[in-house]
Coordinates of N, CA and C in Angstrom, one line a residue:
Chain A
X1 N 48.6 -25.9 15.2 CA 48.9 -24.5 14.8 C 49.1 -23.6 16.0
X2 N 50.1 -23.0 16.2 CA 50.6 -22.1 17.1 C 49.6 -20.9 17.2
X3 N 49.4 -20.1 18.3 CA 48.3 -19.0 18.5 C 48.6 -17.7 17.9
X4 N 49.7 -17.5 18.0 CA 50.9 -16.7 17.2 C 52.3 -16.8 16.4
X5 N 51.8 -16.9 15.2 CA 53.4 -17.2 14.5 C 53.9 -15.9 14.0
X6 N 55.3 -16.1 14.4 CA 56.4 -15.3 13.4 C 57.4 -16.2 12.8
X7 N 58.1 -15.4 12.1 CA 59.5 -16.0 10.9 C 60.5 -15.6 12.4
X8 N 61.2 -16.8 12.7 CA 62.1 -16.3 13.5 C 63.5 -15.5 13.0
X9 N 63.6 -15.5 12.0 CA 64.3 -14.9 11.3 C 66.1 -15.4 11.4
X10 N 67.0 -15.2 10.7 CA 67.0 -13.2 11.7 C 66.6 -13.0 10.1
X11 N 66.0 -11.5 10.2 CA 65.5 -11.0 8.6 C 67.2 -9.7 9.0
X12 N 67.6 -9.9 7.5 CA 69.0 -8.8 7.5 C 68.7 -7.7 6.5
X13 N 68.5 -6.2 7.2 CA 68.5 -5.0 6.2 C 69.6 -4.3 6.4
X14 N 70.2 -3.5 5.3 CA 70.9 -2.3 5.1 C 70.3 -1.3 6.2
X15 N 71.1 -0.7 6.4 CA 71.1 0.7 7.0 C 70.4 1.6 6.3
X16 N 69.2 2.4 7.2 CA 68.5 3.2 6.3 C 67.3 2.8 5.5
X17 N 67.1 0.8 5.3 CA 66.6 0.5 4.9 C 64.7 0.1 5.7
X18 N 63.9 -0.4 4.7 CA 62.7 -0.5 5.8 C 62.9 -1.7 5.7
X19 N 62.6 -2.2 7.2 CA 62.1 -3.6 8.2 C 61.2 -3.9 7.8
X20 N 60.6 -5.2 7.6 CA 59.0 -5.4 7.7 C 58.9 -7.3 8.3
X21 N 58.4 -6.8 9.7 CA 57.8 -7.8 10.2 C 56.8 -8.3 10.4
X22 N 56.5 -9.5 10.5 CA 54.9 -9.9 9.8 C 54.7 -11.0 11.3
X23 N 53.6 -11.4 11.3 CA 53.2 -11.9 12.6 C 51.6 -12.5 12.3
X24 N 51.0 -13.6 12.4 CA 49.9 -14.1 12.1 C 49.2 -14.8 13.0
X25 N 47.8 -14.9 13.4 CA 47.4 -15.0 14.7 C 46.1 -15.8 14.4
X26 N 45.6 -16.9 15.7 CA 44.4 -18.1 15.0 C 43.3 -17.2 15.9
X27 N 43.1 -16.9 17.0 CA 42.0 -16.3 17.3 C 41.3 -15.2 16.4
X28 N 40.7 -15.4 16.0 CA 39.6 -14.6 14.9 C 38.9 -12.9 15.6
X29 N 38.7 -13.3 17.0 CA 38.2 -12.7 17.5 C 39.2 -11.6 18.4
X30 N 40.3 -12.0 18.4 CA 40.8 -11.1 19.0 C 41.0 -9.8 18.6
X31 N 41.8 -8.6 19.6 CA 40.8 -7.1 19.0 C 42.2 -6.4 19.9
X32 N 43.5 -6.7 19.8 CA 44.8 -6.2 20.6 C 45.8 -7.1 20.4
X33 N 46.4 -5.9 19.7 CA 48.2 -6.5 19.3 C 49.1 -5.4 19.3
X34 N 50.4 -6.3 19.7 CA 51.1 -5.0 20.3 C 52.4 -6.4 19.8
X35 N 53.3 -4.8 19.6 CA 55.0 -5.6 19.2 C 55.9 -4.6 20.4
X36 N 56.6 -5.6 20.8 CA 57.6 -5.0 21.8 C 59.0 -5.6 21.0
X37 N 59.8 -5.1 21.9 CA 61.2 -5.2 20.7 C 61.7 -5.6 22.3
X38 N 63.0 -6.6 22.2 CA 64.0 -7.3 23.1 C 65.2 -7.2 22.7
X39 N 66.1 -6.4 23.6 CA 67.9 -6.7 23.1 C 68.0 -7.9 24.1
X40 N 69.6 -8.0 23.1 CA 69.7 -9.7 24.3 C 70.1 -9.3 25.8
X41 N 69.5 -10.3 26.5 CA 69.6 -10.1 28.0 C 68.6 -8.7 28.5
X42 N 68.3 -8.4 27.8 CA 67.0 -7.4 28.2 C 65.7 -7.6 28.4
X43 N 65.2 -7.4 29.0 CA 63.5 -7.6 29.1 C 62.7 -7.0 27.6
X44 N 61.4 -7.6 27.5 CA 60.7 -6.4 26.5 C 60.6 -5.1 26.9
X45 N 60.1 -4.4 25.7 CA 59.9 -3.1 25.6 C 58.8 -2.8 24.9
X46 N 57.5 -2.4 25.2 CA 56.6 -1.7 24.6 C 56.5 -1.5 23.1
X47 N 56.5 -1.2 22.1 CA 56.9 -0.4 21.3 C 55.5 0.0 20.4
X48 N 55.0 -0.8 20.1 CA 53.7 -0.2 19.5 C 52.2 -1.0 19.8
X49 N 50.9 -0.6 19.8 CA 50.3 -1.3 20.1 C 48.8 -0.9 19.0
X50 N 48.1 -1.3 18.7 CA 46.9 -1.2 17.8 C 45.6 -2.0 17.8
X51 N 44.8 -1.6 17.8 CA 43.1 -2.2 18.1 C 42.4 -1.7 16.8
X52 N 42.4 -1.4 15.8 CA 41.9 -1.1 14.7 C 42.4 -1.5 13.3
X53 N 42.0 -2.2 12.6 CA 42.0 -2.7 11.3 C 42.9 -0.8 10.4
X54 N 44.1 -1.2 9.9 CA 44.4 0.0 9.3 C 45.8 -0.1 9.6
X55 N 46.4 1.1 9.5 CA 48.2 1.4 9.8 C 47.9 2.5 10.5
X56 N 49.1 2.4 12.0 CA 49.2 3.0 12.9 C 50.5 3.6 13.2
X57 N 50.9 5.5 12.8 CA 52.3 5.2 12.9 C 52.3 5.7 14.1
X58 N 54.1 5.4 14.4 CA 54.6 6.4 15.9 C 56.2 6.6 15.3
X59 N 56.7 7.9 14.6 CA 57.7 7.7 14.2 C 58.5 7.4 13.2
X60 N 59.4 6.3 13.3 CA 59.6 5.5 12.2 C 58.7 4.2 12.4
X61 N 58.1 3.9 13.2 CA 57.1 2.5 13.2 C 56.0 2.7 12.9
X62 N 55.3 1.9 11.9 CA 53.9 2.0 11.4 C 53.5 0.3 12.0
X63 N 52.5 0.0 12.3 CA 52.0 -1.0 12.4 C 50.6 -1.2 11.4
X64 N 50.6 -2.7 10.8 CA 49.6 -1.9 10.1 C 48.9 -3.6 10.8
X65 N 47.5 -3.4 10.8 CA 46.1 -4.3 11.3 C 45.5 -5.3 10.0
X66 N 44.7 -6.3 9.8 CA 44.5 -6.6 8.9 C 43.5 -7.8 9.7
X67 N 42.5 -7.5 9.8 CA 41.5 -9.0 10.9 C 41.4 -9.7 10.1
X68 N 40.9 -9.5 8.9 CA 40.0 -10.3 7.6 C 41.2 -11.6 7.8
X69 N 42.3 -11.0 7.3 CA 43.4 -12.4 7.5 C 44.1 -12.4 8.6
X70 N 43.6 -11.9 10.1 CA 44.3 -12.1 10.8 C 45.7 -12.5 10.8
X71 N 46.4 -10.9 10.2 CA 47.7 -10.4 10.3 C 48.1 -9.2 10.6
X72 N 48.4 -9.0 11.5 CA 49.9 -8.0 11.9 C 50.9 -7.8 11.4
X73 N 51.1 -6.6 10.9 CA 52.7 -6.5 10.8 C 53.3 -5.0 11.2
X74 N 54.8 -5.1 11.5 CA 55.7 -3.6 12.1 C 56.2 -3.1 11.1
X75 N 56.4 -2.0 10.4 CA 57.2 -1.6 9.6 C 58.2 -0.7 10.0
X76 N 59.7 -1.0 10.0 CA 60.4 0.4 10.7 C 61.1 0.7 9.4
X77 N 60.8 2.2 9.3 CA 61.4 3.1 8.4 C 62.7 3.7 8.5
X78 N 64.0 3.8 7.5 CA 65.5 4.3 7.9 C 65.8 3.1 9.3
X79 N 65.9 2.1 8.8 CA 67.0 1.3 10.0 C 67.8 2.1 10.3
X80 N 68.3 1.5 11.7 CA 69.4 2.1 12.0 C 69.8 0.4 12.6
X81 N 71.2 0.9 13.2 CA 71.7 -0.9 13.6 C 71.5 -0.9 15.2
X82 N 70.9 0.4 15.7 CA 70.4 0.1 16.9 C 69.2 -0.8 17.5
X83 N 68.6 -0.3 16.2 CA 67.0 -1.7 15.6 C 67.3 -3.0 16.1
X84 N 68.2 -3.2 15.6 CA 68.9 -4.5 16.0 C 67.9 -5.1 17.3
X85 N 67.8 -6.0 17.2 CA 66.6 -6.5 18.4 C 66.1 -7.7 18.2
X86 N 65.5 -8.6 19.2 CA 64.2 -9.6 18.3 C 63.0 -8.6 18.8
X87 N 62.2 -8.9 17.7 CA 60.4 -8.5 18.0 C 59.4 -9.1 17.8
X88 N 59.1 -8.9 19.4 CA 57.9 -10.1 19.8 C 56.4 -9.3 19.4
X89 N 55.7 -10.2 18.5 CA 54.4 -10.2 18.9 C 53.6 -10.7 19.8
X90 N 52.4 -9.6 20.0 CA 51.2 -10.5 21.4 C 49.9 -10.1 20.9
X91 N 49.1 -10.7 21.7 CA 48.1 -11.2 20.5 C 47.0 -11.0 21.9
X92 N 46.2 -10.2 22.3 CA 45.5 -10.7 23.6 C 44.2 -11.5 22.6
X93 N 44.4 -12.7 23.5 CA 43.1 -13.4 22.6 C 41.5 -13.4 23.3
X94 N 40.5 -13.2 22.7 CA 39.6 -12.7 22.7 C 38.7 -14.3 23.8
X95 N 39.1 -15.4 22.9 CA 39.2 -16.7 23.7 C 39.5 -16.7 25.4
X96 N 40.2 -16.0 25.5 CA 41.0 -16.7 27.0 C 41.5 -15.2 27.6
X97 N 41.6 -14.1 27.0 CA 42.0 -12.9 27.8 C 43.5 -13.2 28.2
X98 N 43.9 -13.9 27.5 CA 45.7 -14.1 28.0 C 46.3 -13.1 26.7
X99 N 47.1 -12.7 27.1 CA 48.3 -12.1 26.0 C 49.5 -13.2 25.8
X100 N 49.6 -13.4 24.2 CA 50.3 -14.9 23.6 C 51.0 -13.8 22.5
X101 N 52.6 -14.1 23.4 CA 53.2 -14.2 22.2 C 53.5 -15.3 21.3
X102 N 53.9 -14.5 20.1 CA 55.0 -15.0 19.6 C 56.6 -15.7 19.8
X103 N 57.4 -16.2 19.0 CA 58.1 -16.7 19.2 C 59.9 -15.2 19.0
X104 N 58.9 -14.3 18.2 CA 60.1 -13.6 18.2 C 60.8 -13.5 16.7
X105 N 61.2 -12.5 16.0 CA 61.6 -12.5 15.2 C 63.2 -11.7 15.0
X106 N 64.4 -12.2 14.9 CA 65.4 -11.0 15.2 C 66.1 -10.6 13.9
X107 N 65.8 -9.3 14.3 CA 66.3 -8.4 13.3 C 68.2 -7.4 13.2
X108 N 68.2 -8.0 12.2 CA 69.8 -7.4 12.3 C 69.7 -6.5 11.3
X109 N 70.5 -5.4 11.3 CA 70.6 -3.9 10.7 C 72.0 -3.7 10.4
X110 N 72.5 -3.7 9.2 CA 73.3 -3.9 8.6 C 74.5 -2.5 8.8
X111 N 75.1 -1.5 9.1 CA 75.9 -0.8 8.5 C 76.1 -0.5 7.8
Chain B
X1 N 57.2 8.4 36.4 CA 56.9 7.5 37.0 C 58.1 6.1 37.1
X2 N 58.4 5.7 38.0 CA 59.0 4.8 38.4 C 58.1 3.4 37.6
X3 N 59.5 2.6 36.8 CA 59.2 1.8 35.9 C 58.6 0.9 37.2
X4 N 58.4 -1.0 36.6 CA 58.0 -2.2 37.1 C 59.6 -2.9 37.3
X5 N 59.3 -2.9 39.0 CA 60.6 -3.5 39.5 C 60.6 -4.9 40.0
X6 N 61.4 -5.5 39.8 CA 61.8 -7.2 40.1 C 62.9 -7.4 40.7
X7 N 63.0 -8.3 41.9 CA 63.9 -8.6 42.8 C 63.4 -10.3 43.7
X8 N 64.9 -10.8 43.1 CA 66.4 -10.4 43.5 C 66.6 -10.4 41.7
X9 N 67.5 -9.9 41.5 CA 67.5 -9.8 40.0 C 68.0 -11.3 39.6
X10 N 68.9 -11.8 39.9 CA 69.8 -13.1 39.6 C 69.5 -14.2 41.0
X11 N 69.3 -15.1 40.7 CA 69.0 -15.9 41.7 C 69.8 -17.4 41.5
X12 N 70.6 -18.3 42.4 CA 70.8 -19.5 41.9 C 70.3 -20.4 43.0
X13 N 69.5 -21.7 42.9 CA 69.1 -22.4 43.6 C 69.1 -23.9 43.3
X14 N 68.9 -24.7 44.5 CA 69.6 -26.2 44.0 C 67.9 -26.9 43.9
X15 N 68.2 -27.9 43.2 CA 66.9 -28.9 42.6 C 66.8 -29.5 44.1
X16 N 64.9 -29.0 44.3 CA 64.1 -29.5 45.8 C 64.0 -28.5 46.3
X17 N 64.7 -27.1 46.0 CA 64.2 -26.6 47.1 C 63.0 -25.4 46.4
X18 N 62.6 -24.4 46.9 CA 62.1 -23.4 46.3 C 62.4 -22.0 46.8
X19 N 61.6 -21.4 45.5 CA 61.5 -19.7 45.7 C 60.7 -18.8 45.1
X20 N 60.9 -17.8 46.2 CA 60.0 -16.8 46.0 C 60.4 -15.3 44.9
X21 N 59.8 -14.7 44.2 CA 60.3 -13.7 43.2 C 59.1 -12.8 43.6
X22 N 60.0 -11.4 43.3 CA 58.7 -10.3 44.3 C 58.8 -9.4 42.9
X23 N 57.7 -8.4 42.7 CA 57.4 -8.1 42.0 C 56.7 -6.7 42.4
X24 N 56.9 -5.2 42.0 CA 56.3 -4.2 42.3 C 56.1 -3.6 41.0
X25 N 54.7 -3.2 40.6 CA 54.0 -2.4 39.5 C 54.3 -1.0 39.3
X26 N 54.0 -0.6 38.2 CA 54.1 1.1 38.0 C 52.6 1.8 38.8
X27 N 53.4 2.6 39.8 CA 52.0 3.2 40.4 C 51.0 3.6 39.5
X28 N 49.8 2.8 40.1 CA 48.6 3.0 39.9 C 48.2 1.6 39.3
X29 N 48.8 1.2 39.1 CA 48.8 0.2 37.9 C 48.1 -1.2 38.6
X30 N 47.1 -1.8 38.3 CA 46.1 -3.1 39.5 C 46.5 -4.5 38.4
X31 N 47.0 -4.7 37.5 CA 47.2 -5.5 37.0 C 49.1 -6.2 36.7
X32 N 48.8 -7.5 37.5 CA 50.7 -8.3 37.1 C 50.1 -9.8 36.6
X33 N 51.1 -9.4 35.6 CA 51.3 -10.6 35.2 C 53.0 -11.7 34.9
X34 N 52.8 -12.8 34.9 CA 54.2 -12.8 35.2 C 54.0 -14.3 34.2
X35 N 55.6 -14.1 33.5 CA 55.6 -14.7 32.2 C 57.1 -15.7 32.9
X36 N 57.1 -17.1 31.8 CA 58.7 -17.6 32.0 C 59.2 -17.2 30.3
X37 N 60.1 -17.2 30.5 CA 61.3 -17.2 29.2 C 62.4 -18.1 29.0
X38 N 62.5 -19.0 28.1 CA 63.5 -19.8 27.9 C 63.7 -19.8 26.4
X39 N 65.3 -19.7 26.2 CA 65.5 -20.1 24.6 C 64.2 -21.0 24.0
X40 N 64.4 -21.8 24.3 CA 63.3 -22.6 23.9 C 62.1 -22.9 23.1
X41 N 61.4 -22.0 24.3 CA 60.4 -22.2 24.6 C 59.3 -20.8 24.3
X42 N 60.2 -20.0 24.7 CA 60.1 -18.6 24.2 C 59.4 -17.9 25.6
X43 N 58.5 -16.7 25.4 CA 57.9 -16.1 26.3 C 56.1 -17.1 26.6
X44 N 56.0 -17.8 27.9 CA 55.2 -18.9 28.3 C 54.3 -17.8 29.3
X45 N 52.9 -17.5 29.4 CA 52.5 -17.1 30.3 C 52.6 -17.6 31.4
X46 N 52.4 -17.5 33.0 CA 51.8 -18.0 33.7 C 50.4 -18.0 34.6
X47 N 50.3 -16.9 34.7 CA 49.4 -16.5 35.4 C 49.6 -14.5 35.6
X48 N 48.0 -14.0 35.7 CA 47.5 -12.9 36.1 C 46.7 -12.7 37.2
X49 N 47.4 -11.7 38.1 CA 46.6 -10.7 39.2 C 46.2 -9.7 38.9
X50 N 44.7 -9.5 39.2 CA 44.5 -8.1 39.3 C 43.4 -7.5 40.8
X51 N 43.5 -6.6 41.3 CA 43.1 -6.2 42.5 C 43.3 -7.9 43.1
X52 N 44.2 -8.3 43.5 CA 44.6 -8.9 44.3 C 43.8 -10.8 43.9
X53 N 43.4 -10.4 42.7 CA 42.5 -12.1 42.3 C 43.8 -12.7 40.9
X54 N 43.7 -13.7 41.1 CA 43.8 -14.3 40.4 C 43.0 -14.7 38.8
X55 N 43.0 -13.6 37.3 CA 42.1 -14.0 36.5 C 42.3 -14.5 35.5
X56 N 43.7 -15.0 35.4 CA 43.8 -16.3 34.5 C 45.3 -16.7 34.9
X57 N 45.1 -17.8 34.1 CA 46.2 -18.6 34.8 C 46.7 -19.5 33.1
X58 N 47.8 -19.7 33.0 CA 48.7 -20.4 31.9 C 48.6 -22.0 32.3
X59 N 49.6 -22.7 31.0 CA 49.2 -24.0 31.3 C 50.7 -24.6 32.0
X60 N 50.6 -24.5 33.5 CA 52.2 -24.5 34.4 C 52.2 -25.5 35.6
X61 N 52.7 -26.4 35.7 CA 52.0 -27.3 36.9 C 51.7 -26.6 38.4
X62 N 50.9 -26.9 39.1 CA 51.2 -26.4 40.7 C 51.6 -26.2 41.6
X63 N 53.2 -26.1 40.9 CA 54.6 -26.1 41.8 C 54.3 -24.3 41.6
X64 N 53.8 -24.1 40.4 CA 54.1 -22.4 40.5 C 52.8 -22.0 40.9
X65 N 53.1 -20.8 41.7 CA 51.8 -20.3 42.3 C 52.6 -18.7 42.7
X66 N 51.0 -18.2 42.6 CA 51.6 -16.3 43.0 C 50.4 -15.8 43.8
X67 N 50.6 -14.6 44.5 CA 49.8 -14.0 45.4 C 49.8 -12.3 45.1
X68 N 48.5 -11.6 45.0 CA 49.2 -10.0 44.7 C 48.1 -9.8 45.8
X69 N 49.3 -8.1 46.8 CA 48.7 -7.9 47.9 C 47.9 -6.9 47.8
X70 N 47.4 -6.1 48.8 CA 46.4 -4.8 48.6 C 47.3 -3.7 47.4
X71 N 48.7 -3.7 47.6 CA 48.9 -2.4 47.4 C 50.0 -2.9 45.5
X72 N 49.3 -4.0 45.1 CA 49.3 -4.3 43.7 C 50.8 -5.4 43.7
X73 N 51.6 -5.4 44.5 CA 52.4 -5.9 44.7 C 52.2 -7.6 44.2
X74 N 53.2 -8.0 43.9 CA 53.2 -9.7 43.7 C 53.9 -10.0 44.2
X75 N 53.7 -11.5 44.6 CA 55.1 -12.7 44.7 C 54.7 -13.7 43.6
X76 N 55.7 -14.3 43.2 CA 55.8 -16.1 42.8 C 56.5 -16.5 43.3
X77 N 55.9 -18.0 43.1 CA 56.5 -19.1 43.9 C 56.4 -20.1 43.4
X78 N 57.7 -20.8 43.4 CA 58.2 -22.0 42.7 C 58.8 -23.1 43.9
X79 N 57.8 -23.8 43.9 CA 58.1 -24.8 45.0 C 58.8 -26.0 44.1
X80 N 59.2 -27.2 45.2 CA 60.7 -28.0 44.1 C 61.1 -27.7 42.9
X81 N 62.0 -27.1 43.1 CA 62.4 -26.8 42.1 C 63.4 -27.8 41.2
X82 N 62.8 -27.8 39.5 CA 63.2 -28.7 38.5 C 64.3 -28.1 38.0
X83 N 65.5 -28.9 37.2 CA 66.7 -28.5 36.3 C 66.0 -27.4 35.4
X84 N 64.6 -27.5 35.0 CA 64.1 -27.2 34.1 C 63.4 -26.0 34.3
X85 N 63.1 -25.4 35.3 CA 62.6 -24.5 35.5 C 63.9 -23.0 35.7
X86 N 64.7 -23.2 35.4 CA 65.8 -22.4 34.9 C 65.5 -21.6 34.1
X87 N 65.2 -20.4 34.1 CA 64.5 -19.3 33.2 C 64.8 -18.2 33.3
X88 N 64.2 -16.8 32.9 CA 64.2 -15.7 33.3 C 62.6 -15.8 33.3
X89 N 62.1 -15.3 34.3 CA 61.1 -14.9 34.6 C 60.8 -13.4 34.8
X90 N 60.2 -13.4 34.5 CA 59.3 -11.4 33.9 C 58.1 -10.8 34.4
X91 N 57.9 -10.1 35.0 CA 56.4 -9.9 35.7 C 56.5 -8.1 34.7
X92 N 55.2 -8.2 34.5 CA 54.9 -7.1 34.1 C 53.3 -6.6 34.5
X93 N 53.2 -5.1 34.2 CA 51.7 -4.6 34.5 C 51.2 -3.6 33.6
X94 N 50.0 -3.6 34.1 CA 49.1 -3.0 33.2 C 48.0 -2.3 34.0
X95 N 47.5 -1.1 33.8 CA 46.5 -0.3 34.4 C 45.2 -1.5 34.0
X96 N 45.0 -2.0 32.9 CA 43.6 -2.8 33.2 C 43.9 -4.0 33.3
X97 N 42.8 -5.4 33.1 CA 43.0 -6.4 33.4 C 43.1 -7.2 31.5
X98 N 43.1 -8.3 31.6 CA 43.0 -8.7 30.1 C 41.9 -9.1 29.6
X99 N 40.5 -8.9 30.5 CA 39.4 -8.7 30.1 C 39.1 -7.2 29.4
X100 N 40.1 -6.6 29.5 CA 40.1 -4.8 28.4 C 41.0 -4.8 27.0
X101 N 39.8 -4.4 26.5 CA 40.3 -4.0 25.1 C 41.6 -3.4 25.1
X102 N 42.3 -2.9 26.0 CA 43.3 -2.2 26.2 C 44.1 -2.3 27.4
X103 N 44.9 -2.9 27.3 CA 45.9 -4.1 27.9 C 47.4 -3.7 27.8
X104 N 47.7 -2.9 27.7 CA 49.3 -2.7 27.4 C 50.1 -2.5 28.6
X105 N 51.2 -3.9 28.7 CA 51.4 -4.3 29.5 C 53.1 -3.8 29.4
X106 N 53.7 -3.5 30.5 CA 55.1 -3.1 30.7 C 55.6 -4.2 31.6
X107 N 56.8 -4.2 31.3 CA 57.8 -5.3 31.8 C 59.2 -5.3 32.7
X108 N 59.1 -5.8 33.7 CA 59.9 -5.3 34.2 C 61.3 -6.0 33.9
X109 N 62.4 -6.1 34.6 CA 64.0 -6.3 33.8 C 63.8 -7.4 34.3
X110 N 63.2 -8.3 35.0 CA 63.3 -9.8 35.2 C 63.7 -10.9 36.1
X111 N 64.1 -11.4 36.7 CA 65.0 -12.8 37.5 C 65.3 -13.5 36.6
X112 N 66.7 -13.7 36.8 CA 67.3 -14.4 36.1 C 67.5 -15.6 37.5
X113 N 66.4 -17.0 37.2 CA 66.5 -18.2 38.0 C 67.4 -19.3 37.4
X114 N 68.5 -20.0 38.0 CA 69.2 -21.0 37.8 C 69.2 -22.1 38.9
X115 N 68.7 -22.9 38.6 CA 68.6 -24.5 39.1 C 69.7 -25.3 39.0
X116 N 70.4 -25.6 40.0 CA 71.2 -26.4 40.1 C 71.4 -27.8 40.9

């Protein structure tokens, strides 16, 4: 079992429409997750981060927490096709103090 | 503030030899960490510095090794170099270490290493 999984997708929305990416993690104990978003040939980018069981927005991004099932997920509200991206989750595990992503999920935004 | 910078951006090097990749943090910032990236394989840790120690390390043979100096700075280093170690590699920082609840780590634009 991988430390962090995602759907590598690509997941395809309309324009305008909501994203919802999901991300699932084995350390039980960890207590920090954070989604950065990658265009191709780009480095990551920050984009949201969360330590509490609940939904956390910034914007059009909500993140919402969920320990019990150790799941993560990003929700972005009104796509746009700038969205367009893969988004990585990281997982700092409570185990080892490493930050593990994911494999990445890319998202394409329709027109 | 001045993002996390990486240099030489692009690099090409022949199989046997090695190299070094330098790495400067966002002021203030005592924590690097530096990642590989391959289609692949995806984003692979390697190893973390902070105030100048080594406090964890990925699972990467002993060809790669890194040093960070007083003033938070990094190198890596990739001694013989494999076909396979062709990557982008990514160093990023963070004001704490990954022993903190709060870890948010910025990335800098990368080396792009090619082995030939």
């Amino acid at each position: 079992q991988k430390e962090v999984e995602q759907n590598s997708g690509p997941l395809s929305v309309p324009e305008g429409a909501i994203a919802s990416l999901n991300c699932t993690y084995s350390d039980r104990g960890s207590q920090s997750f954070f989604w950065y978003r990658q265009y191709s040939g780009k480095s990551p980018e920050l984009i949201m981060f969360i330590y509490s069981n609940g939904d956390k927005e910034d914007g059009r991004f909500t993140a919402q927490l969920n320990k019990a099932s150790q799941y993560v997920s990003l929700l972005i509200r009104d796509s746009q096709p700038s969205d367009s991206a893969t988004y990585l989750c990281a997982v700092l595990m409570d185990s080892s103090y490493k930050l593990i992503f994911g494999s990445g999920t890319r998202l394409l935004v329709r027109p | 503030k001045a993002g996390v910078t990486q240099t030489p951006r692009y690099l090409i090097k022949t199989r046997g030899q090695q190299v070094t990749l330098s790495c400067s943090p966002i002021s203030g910032h005592r924590s690097v960490s530096w990642y590989q990236q391959t289609p692949g394989q995806g984003l692979q840790f390697l190893f973390e510095y902070f105030s100048e120690t080594q406090r964890n390390k990925g699972n990467f043979p002993g060809r790669f090794s890194g040093r960070q100096f007083s003033n938070s700075r990094s190198e890596m280093n990739v001694s013989t170099l494999e076909l396979g170690d062709s990557a982008l590699y990514l160093c990023a920082s963070s004001s704490t270490s990954g022993g903190s609840s709060s870890y948010e780590q910025y990335f800098g634009p990368g080396t792009r290493l090619t082995v030939t």
